Short mmCIF file of C-alpha atoms in Angstrom, two decimals:
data_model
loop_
_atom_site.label_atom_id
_atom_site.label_comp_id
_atom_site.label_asym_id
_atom_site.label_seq_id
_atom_site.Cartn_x
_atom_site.Cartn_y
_atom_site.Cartn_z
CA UNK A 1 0.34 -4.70 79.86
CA UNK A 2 0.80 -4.02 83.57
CA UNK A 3 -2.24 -5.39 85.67
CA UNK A 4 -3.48 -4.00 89.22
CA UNK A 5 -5.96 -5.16 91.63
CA UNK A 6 -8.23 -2.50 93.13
CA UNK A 7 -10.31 -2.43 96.76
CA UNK A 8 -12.62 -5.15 96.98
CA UNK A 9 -13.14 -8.65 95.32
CA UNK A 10 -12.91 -8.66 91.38
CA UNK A 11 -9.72 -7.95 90.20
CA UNK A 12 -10.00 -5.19 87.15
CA UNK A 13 -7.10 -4.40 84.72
CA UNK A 14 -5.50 -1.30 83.26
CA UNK A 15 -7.25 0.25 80.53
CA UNK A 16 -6.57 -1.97 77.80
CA UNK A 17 -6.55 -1.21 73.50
CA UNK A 18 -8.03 -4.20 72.71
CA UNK A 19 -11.62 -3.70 72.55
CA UNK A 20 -10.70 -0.39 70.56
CA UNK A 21 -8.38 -2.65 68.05
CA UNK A 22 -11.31 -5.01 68.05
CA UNK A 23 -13.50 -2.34 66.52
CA UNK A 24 -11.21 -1.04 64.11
CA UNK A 25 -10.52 -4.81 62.65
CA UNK A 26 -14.30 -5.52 62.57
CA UNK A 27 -15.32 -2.57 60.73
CA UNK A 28 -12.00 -2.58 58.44
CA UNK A 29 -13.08 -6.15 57.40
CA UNK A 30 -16.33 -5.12 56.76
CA UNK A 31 -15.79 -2.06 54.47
CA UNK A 32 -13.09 -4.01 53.11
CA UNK A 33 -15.52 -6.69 52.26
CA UNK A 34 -18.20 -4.14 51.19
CA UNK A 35 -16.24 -2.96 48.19
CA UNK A 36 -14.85 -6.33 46.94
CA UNK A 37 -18.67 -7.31 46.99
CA UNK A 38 -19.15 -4.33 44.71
CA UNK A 39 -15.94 -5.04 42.17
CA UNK A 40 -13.44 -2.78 43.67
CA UNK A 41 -10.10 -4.11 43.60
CA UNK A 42 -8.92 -2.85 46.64
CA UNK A 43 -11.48 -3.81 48.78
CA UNK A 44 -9.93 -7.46 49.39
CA UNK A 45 -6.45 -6.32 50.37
CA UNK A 46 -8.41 -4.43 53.18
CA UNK A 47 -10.36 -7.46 54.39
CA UNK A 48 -6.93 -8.99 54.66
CA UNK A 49 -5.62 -5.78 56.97
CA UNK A 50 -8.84 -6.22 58.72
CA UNK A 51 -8.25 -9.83 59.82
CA UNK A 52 -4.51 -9.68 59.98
CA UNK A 53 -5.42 -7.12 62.76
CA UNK A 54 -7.73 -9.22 64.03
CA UNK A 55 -5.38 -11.65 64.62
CA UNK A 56 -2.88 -9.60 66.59
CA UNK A 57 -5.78 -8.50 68.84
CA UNK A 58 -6.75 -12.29 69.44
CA UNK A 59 -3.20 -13.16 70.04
CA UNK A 60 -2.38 -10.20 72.05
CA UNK A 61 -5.42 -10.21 74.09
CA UNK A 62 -5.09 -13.56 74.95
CA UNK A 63 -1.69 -13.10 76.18
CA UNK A 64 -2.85 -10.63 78.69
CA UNK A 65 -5.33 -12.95 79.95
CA UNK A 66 -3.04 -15.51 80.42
CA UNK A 67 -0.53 -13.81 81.98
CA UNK A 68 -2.94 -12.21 84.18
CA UNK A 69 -4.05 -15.71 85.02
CA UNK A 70 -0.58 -17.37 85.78
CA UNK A 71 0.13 -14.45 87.64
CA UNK A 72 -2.90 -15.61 90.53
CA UNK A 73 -4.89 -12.34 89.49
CA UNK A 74 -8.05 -14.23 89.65
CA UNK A 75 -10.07 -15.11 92.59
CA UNK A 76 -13.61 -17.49 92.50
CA UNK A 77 -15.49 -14.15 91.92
CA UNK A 78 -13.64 -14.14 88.65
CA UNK A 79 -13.61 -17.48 87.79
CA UNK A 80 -17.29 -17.41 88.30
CA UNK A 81 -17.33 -14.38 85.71
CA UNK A 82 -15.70 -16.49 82.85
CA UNK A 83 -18.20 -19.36 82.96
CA UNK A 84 -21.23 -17.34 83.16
CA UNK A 85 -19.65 -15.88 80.00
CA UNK A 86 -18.92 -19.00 78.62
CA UNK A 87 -22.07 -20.32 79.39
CA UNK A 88 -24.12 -16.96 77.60
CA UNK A 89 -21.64 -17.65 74.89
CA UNK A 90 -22.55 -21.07 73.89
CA UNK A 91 -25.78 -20.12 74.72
CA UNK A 92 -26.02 -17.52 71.79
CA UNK A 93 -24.42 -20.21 69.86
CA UNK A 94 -27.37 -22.55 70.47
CA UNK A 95 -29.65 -20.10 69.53
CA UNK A 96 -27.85 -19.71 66.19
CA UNK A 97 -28.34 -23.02 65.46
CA UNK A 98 -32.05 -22.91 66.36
CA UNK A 99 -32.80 -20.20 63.98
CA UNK A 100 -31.71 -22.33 61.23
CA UNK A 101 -33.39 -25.49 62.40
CA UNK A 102 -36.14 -23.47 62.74
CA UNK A 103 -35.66 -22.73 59.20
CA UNK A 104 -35.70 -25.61 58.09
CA UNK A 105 -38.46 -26.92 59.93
CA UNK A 106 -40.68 -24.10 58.65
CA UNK A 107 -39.63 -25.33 55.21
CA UNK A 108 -40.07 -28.56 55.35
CA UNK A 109 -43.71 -28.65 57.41
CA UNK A 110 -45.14 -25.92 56.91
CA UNK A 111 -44.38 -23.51 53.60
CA UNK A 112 -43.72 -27.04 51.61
CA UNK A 113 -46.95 -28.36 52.05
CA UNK A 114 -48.80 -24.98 51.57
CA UNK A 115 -47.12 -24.77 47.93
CA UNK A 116 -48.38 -28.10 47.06
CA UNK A 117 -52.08 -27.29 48.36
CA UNK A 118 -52.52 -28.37 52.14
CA UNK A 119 -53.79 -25.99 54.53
CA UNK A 120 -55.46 -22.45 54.84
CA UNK A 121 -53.20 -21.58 52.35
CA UNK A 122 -53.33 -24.47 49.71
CA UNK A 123 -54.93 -21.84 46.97
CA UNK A 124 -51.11 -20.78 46.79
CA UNK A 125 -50.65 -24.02 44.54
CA UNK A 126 -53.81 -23.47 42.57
CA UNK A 127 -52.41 -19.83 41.45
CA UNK A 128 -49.30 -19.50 40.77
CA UNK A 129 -47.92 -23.32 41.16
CA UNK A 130 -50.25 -25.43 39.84
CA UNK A 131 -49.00 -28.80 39.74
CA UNK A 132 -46.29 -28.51 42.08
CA UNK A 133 -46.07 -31.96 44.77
CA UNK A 134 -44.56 -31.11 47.90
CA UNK A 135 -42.15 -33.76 48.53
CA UNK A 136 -38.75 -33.71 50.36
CA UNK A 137 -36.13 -33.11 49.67
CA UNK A 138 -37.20 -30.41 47.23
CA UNK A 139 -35.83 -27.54 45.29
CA UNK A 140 -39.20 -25.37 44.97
CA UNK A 141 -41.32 -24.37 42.56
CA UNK A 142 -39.48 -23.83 38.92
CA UNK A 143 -36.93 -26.52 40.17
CA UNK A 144 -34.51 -24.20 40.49
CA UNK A 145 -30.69 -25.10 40.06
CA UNK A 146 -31.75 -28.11 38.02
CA UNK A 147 -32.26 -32.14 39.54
CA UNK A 148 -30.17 -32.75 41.71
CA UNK A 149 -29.57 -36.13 44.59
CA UNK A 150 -29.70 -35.59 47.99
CA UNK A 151 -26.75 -36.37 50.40
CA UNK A 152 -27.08 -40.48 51.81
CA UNK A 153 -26.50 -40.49 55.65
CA UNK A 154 -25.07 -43.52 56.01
CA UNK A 155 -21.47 -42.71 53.71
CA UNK A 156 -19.13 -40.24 55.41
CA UNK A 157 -22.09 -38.78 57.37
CA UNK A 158 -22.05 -41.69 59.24
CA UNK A 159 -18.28 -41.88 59.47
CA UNK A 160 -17.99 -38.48 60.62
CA UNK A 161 -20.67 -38.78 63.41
CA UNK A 162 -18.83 -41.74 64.45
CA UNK A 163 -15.33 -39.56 64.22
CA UNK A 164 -17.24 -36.70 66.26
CA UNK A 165 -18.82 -38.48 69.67
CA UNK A 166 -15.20 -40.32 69.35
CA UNK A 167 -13.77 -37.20 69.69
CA UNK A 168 -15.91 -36.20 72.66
CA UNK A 169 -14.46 -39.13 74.00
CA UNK A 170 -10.58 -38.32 74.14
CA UNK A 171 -11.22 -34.56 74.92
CA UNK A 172 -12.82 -36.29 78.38
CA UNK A 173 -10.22 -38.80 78.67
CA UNK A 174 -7.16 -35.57 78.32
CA UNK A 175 -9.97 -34.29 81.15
CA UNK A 176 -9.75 -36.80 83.55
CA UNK A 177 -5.64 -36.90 82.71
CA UNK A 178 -5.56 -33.17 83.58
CA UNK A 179 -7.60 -33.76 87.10
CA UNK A 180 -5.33 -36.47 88.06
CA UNK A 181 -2.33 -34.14 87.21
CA UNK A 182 -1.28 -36.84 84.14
CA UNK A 183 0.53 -34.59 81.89
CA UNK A 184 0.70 -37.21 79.30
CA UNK A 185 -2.50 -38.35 79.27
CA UNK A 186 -3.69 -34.73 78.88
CA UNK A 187 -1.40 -33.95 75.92
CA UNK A 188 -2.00 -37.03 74.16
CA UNK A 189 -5.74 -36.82 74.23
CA UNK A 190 -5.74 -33.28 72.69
CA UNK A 191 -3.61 -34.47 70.31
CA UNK A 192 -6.49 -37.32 69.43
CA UNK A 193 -9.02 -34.58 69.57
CA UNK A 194 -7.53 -32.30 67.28
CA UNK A 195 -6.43 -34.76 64.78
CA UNK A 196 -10.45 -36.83 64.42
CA UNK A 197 -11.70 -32.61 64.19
CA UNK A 198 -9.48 -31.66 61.49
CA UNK A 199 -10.22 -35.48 59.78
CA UNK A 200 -13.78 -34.61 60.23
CA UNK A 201 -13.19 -31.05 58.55
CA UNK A 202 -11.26 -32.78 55.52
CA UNK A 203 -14.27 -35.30 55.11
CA UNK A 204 -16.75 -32.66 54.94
CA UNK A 205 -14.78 -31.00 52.54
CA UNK A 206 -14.50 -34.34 49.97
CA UNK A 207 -18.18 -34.80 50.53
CA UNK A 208 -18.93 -31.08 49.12
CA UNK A 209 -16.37 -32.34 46.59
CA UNK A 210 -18.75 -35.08 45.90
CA UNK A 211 -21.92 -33.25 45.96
CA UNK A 212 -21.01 -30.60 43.61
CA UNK A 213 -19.38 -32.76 41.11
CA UNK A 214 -21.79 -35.95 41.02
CA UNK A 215 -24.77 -34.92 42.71
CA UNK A 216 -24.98 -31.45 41.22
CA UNK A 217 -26.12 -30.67 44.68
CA UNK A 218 -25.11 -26.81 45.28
CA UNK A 219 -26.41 -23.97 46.99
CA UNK A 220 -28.07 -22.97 43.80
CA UNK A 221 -30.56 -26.60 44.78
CA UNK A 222 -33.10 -24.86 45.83
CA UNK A 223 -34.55 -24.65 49.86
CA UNK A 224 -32.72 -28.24 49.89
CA UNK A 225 -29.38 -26.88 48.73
CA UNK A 226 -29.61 -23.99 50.75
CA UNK A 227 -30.52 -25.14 53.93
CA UNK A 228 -28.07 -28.26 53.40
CA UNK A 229 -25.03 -26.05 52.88
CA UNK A 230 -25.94 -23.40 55.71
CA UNK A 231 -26.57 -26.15 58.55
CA UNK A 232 -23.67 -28.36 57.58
CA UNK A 233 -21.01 -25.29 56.33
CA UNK A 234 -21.68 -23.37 59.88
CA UNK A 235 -21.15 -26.29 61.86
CA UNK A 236 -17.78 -27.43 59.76
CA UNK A 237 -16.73 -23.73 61.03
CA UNK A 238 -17.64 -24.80 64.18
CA UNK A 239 -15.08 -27.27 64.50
CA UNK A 240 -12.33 -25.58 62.86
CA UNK A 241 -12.75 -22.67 65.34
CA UNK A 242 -12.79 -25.68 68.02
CA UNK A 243 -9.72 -27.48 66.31
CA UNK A 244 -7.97 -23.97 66.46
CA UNK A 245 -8.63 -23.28 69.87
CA UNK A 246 -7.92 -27.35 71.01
CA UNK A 247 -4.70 -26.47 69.93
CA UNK A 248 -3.87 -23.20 71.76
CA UNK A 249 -4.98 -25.25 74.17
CA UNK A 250 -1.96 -28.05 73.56
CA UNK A 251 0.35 -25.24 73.53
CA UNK A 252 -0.06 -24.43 76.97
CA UNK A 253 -0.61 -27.80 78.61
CA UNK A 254 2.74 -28.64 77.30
CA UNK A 255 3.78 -25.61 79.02
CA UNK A 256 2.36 -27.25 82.23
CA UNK A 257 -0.10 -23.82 82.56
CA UNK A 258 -2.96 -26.03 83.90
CA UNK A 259 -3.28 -27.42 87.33
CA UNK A 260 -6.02 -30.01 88.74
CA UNK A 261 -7.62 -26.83 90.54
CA UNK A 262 -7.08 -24.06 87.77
CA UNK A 263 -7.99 -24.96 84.35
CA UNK A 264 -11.10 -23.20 83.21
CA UNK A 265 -9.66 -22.32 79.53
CA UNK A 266 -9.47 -25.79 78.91
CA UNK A 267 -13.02 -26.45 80.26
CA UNK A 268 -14.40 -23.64 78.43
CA UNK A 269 -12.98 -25.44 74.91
CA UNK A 270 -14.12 -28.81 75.91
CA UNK A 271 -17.63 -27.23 76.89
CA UNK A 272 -17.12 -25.60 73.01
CA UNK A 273 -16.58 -28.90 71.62
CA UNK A 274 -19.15 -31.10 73.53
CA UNK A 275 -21.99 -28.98 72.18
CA UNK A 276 -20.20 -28.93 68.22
CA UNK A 277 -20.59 -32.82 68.92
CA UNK A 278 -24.22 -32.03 69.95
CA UNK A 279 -25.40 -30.21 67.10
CA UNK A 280 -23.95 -32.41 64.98
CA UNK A 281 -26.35 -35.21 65.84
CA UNK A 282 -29.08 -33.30 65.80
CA UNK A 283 -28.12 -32.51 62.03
CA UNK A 284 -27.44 -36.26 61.46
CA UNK A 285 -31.12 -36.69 62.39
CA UNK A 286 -33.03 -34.19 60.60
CA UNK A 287 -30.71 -33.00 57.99
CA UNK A 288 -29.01 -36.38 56.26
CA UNK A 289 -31.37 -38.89 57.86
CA UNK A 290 -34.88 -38.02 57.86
#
């Protein structure tokens, strides 16, 4: 896609047919995934077209950013642009999070003890769940999806908080290579990066393995199972979307695309992964811990 810069400071591109392909992929996914909800069998070979054309915009949009970039179409007006972006981004991100801490909070201190007869509205217990002890981790009233154990912290929780602020570690260290213009040092501490995220990813995976299988801990578990699987399942997402991105990243620092003075992309992904290392302790704490 050709590129020109108009009077004044910001550089602005040609029209472009990405946000357009953008819209058509979103809301092909989502119809798609509409119908297979509702049984009909050709609703999941359109949520495939949807992401498969999701992907081409992602790959093709990126490339024009790119090429705009190595092409010294940005200016500090611009540069300034991305990381306010960046910054809203992670922002919204953090807020994400919130919501379902906030969740979980709620649960925990304030509807839990209600059911079991504290507070203003302690009659609750009295009238429809009499004999119900509020006591976490819980799966409600009716014990719904049957007993169940709750996850230890200090197995492969521990292990992959431990693999996580490790991993926070090397994407600094391929940092300070890139500032000092050490091309190895930069490519060998993505590589670190990316390999403890995807280990992490595969541990998470064996412990739902675990939990479903010997713990009979499942989403069905009640406001424990629930909230488990929602904090820990988003976050795992988290760092696959970081993994994936660490890795374009790899791509083009072995194609030397990053200089000591012009490397926001890679910032922007280590900014991305810092606060997936973040949240992760803060679900540590409150989620396998306390």
């Amino acid at each position: 896609m050709s590129v020109k810069e108009h009077s004044g400071d910001y550089f602005i591109p040609d029209p472009s047919p990405w946000p357009i392909i953008g819209m058509v992929s979103l809301l092909t996914t989502l119809f798609g995934g509409v119908l297979a909800m509702n049984g009909v069998a050709i609703g999941s070979y359109i949520v495939t077209a949807g992401l498969l054309l999701f992907f081409f915009l992602l790959f093709g949009w990126f490339r024009d950013v790119i090429g705009e970039n190595l092409n010294d179409c940005y200016n500090k007006q611009v540069d300034t642009s991305f990381r306010m972006g960046m910054f809203w981004f992670i922002a919204s991100e953090v807020f994400f999070f919130l919501s379902f801490f906030g969740s979980l909070y709620y649960i925990r201190n304030i509807a839990l003890p209600w059911l079991g007869g504290e507070g203003y509205l302690g009659v609750t217990n009295e009238l429809l769940y009499n004999g119900f002890e509020a006591a976490w981790p819980s799966h409600g009233p009716g014990e719904l999806g049957g007993d169940f154990q709750p996850m230890g912290a200090w197995g492969i929780p521990a292990m992959n908080t431990l693999i996580l602020l490790t991993s926070g570690a090397t994407i600094t260290w391929a940092h300070w290579g890139l500032k000092l213009d050490n091309q190895k040092q930069l490519v060998w501490g993505l590589i670190a990066t990316i390999a403890l995220g995807l280990l992490f990813v595969a541990l998470q995976a064996y412990e739902y393995g675990h939990a479903y299988s010997d713990l009979n801990l499942t989403l069905e578990s009640g406001a424990y199972g629930s909230t488990f699987y929602m904090l820990t399942g988003f976050h795992g997402f988290h760092v696959t979307m970081g993994a994936v991105m660490l890795m374009a990243i790899l791509g083009r620092s072995m194609k030397s695309h990053f200089s000591a003075h012009n490397h926001f992309a890679f910032e922007a992904v280590a900014w991305y992964w810092h606060f997936v290392d973040v949240v992760w302790l803060g679900l540590f704490v409150f989620v396998y811990w306390l």
